[in-house]
CSV table of C-alpha atoms in Angstrom, one decimal:
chain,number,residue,atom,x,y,z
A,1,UNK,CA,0.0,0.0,0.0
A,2,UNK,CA,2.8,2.4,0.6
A,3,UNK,CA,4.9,1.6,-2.2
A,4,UNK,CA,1.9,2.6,-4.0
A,5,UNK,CA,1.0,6.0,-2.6
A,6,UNK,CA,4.6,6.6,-2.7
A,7,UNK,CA,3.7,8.4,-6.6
A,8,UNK,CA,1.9,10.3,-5.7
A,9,UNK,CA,3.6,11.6,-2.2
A,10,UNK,CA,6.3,12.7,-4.1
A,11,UNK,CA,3.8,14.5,-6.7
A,12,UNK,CA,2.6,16.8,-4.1
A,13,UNK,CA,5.5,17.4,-2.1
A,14,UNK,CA,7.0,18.5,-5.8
A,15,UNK,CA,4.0,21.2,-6.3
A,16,UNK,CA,3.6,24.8,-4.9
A,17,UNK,CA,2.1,26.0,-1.9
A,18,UNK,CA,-1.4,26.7,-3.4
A,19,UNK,CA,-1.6,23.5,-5.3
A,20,UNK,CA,-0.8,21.8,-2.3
A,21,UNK,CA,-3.6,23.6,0.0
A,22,UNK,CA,-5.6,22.9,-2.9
A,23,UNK,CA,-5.0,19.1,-2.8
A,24,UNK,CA,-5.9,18.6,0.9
A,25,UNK,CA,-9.3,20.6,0.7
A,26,UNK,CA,-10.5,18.9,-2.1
A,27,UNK,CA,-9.2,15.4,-0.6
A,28,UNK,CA,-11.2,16.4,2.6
A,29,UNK,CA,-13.9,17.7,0.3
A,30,UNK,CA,-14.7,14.4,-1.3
A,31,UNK,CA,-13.8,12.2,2.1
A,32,UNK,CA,-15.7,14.1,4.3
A,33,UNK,CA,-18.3,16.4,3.0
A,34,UNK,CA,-20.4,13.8,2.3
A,35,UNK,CA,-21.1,13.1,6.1
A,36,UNK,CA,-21.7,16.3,6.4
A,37,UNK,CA,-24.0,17.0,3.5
A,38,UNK,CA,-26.2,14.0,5.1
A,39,UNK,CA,-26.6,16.2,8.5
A,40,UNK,CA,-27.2,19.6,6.7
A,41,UNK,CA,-29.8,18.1,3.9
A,42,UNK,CA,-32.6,16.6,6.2
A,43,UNK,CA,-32.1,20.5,8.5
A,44,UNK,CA,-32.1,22.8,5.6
A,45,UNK,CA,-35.1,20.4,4.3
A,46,UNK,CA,-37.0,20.9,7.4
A,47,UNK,CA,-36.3,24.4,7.8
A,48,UNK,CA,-33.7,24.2,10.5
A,49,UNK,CA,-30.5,25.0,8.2
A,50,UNK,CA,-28.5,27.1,11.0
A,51,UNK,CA,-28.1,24.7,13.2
A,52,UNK,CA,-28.0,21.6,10.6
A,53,UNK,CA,-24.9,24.2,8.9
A,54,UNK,CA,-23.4,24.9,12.2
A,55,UNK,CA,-23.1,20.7,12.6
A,56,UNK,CA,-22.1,20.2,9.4
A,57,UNK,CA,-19.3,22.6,9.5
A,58,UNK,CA,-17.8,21.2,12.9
A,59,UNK,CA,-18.1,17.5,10.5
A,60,UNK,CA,-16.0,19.2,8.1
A,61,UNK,CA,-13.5,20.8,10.6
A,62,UNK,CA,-13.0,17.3,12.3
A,63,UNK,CA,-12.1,15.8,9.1
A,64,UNK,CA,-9.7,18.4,8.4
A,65,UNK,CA,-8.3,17.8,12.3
A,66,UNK,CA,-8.2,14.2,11.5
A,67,UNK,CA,-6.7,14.5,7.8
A,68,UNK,CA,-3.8,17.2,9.3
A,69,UNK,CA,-1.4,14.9,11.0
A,70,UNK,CA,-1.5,12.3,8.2
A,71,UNK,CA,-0.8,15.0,5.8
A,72,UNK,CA,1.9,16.5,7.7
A,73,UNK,CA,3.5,13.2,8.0
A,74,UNK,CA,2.9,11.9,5.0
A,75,UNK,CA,3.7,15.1,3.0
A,76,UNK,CA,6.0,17.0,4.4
A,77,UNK,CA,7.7,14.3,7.4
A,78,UNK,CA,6.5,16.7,10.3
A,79,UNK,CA,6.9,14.1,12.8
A,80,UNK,CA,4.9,16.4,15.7
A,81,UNK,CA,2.1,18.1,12.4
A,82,UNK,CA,-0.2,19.8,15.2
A,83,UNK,CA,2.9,21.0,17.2
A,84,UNK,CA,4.6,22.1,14.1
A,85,UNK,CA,1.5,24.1,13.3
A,86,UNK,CA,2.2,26.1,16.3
A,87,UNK,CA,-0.7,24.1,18.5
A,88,UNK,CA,1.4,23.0,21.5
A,89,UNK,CA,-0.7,23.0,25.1
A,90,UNK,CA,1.5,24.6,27.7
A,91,UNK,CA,1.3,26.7,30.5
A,92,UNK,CA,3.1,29.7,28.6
A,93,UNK,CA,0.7,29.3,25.6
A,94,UNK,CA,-2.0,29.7,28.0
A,95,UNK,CA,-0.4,32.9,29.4
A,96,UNK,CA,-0.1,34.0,25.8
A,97,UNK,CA,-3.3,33.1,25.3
A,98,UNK,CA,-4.4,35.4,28.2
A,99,UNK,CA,-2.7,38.2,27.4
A,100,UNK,CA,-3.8,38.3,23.5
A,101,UNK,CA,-7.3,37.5,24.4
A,102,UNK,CA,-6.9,41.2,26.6
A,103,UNK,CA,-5.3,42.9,24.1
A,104,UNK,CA,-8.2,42.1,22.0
A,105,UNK,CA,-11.0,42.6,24.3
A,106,UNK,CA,-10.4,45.9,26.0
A,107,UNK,CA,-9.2,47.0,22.1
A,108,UNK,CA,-13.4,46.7,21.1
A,109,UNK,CA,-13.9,47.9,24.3
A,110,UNK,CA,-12.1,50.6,23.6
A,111,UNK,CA,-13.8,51.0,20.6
A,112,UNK,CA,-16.7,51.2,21.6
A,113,UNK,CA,-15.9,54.2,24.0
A,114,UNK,CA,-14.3,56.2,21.7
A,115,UNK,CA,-17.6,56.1,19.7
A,116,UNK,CA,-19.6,56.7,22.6
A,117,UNK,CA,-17.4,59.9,23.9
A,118,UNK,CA,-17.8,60.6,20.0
A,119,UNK,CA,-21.8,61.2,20.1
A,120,UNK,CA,-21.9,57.8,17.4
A,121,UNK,CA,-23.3,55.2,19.9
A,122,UNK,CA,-25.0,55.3,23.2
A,123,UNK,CA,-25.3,53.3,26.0
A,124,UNK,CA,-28.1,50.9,26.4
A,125,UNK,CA,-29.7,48.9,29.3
A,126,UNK,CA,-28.0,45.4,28.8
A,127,UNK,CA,-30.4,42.5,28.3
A,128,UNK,CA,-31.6,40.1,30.9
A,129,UNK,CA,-29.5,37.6,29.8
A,130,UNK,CA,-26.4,39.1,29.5
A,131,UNK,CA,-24.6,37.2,31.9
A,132,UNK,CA,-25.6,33.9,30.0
A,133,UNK,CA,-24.3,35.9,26.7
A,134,UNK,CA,-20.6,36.8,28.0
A,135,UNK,CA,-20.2,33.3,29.0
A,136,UNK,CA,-21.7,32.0,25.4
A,137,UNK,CA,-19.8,34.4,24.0
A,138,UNK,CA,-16.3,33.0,25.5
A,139,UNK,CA,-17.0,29.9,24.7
A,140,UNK,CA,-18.3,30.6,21.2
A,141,UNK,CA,-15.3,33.0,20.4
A,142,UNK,CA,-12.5,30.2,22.0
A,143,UNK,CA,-14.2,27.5,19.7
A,144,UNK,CA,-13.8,29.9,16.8
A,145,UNK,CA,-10.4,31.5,17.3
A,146,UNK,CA,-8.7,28.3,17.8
A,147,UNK,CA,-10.7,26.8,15.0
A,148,UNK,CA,-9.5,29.5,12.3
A,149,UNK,CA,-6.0,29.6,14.1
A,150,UNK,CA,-4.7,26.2,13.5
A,151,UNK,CA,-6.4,26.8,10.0
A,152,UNK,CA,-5.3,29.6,8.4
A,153,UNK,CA,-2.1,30.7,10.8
A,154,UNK,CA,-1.5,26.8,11.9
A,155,UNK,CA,-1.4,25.3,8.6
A,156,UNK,CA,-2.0,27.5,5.7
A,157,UNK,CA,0.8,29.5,6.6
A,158,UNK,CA,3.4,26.6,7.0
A,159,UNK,CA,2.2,25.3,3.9
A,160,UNK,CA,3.0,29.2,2.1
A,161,UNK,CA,6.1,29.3,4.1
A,162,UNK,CA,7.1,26.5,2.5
A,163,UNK,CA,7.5,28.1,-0.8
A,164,UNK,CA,7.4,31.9,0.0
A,165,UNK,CA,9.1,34.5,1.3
A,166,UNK,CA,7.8,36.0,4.5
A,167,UNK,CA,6.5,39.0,3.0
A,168,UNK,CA,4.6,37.3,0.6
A,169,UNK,CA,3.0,34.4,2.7
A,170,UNK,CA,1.8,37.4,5.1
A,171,UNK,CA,0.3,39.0,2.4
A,172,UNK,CA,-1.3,35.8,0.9
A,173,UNK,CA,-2.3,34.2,4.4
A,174,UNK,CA,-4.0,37.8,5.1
A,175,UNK,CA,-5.9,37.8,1.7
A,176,UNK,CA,-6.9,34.2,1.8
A,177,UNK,CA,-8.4,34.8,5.6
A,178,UNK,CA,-10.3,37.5,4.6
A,179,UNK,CA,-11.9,35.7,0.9
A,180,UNK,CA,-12.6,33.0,2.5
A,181,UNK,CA,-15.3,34.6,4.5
A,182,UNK,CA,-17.2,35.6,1.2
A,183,UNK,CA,-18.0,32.0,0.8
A,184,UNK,CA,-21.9,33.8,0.1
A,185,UNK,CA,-24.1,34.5,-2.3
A,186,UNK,CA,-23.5,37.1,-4.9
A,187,UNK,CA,-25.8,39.8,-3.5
A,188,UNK,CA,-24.5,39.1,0.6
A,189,UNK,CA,-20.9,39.5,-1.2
A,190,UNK,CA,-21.8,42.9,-2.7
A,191,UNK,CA,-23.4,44.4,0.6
A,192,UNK,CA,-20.8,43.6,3.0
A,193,UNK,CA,-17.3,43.8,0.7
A,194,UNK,CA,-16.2,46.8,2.4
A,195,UNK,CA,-15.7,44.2,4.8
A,196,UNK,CA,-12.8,42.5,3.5
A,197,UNK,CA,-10.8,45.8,4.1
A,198,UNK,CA,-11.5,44.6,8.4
A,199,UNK,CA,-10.8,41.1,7.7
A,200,UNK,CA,-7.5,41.6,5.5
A,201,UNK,CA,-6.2,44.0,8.4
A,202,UNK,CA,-7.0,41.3,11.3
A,203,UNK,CA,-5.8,38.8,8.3
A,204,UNK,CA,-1.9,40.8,8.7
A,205,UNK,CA,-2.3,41.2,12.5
A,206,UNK,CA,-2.6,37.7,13.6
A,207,UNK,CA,0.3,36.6,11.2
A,208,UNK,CA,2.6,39.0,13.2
A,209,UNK,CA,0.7,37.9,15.9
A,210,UNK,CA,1.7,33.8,15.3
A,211,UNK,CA,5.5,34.9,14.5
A,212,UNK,CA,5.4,36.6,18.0
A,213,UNK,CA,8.5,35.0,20.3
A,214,UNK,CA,6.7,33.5,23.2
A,215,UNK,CA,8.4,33.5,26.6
A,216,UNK,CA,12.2,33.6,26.9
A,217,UNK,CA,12.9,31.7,24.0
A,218,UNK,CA,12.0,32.3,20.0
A,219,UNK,CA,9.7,29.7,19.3
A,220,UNK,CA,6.5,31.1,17.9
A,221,UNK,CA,3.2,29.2,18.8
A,222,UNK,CA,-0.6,30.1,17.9
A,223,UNK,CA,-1.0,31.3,22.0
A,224,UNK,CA,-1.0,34.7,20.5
A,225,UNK,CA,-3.5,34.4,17.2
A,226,UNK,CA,-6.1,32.4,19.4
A,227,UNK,CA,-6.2,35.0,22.3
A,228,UNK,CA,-6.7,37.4,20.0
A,229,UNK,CA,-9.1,36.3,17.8
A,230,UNK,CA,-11.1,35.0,20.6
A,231,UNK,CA,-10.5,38.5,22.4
A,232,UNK,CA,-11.8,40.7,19.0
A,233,UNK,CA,-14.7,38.4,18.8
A,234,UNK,CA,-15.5,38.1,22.4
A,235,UNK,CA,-15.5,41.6,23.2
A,236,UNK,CA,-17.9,42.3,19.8
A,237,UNK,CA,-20.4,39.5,21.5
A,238,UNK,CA,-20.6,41.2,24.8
A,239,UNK,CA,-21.2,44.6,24.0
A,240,UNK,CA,-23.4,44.1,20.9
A,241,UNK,CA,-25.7,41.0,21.4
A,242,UNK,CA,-25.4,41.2,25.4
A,243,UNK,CA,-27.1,45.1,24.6
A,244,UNK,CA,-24.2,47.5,25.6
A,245,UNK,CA,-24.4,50.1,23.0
A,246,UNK,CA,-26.3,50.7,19.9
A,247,UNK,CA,-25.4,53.2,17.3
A,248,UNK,CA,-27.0,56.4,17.1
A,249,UNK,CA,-26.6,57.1,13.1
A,250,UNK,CA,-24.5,60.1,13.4
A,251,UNK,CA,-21.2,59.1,11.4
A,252,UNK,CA,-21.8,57.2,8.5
A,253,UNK,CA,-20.9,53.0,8.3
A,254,UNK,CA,-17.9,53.3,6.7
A,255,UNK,CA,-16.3,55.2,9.9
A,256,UNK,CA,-18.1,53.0,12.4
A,257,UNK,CA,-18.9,49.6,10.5
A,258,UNK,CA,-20.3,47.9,7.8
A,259,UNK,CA,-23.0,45.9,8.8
A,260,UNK,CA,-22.7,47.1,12.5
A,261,UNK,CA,-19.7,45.3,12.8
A,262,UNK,CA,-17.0,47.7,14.3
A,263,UNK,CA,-14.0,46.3,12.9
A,264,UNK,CA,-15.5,46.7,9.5
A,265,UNK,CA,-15.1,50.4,9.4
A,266,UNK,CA,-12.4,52.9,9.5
A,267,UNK,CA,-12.0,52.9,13.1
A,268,UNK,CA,-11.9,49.4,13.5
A,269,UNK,CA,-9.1,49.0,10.6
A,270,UNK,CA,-7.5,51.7,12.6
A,271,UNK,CA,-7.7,49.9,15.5
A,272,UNK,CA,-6.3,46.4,14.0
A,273,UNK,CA,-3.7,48.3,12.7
A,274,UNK,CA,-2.3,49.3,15.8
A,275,UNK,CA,-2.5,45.8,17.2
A,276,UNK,CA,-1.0,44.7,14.2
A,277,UNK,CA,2.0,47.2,14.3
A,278,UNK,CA,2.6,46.4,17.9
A,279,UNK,CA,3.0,42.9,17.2
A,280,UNK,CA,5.2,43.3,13.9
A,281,UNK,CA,8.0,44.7,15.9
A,282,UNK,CA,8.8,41.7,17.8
A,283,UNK,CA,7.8,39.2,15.1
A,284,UNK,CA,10.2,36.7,13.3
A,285,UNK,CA,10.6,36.9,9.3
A,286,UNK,CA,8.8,33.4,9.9
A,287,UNK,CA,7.0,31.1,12.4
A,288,UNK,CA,9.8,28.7,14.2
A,289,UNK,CA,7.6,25.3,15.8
A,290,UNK,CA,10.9,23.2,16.8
């Protein structure tokens, strides 16, 4: 059986980054979305497609967690793939963790104050629920930021590392982050591009963010990313569906976000662009796993 995959090993390890990224999706694409398809079908059929998209989606993620370490190994000999990736659970990733998640938090936070002071939003009386909401929110934004981490900054990056210069795999890994979420429907696509501008910035911060030294020594792990990812997101949750603040209609969305979504405006680009340039000046020219 080996002497018979062998081929075709040495095929992809012989192609270019993008080739290669497009090899494993579609592999995981025609392994696993069937599964998945079977969960979403008999939801969207009955009218219960968010939740029967939700579960298909976490299908497709655990193929892609189960299909990463054979790739790695199989591909490019990472004998550690996860680890290599930058996913290694320690106590100073944790701290890492932490202190990202922080940074991003008080950052929307932050935000969010500035508008107020600015006359563009007002506070509101938060809902009932809002204690339930900053607890689903933590656990909804740690599911997602280390979800999207070990995707895009875990593996896409080492697999455009590979093949790139640093420059250019930040540039790519920020610009494939932010297309991927116009995976939509034409006319959702053309409503909310401004967005991309938001989601290309965070894109370049959390590269710089994943070549980040942790601790004492210059290893660079996905503590960083995570925290905050999961920071930005939490802090968005908390204020906007736990009923913080509403905007008051006074600066148009382009200043204060597209969509209602602050980091989707100038501010917020602003604001990612200071995390991001914070983080650049103590980043490596690439991520170092070993």
């Amino acid at each position: 059986m080996k002497r018979a995959i062998a081929p075709f090993q040495d095929w992809v390890r012989r192609q270019g980054a993008w080739r290669r990224i497009g090899l494993f999706l579609g592999l995981l694409a025609i392994a696993w979305s069937p599964i998945a398809f079977s969960v979403y079908w008999p939801g969207a059929w009955f009218d219960d497609s968010n939740t029967a998209e939700i579960i298909s989606l976490a299908l497709v993620y655990l193929g892609f967690l189960y299909g990463l370490p054979k790739w790695g190994r199989a591909i490019h000999g990472w004998p550690a793939p996860f680890i290599r990736c930058g996913l290694l659970f320690r106590a100073q990733t944790v701290r890492d963790l932490c202190l990202a998640f922080v940074i991003g938090a008080f950052g929307v936070f932050g935000l969010f104050g500035i508008e107020t002071l600015a006359g563009w939003a007002t506070p509101t009386t938060p809902s009932p629920r809002f204690v339930f909401f900053v607890f689903e929110g933590l656990l909804m934004a740690l599911a997602v930021g280390l979800a999207e981490e070990l995707l895009f900054r875990g593996w896409v990056l080492a697999e455009l590392e590979q093949n790139y210069s640093a420059l250019a795999a930040l540039w790519m890994n920020a610009a494939f982050f932010a297309g991927t979420h116009f995976i939509k429907p034409l006319n959702v696509i053309l409503q909310t591009l401004p967005q991309f501008f938001g989601l290309f910035a965070l894109g370049l911060a959390l590269v710089w963010a994943r070549r980040s030294p942790t601790g004492t020594h210059k290893l660079t792990r996905l503590g960083y990313p995570i925290g905050l990812h999961a920071g930005l997101i939490w802090g968005y949750y908390v204020v906007t569906v736990g009923g913080l603040s509403e905007y008051t209609g006074r600066a148009p969305e382009w200043v204060t976000g597209i969509g209602e979504n602050p980091l989707a405006g100038l501010l917020g680009i602003i604001l990612l662009g200071l995390i991001g340039r914070r983080f650049s000046k103590c980043a490596q020219p690439k991520c170092i796993s070993d």
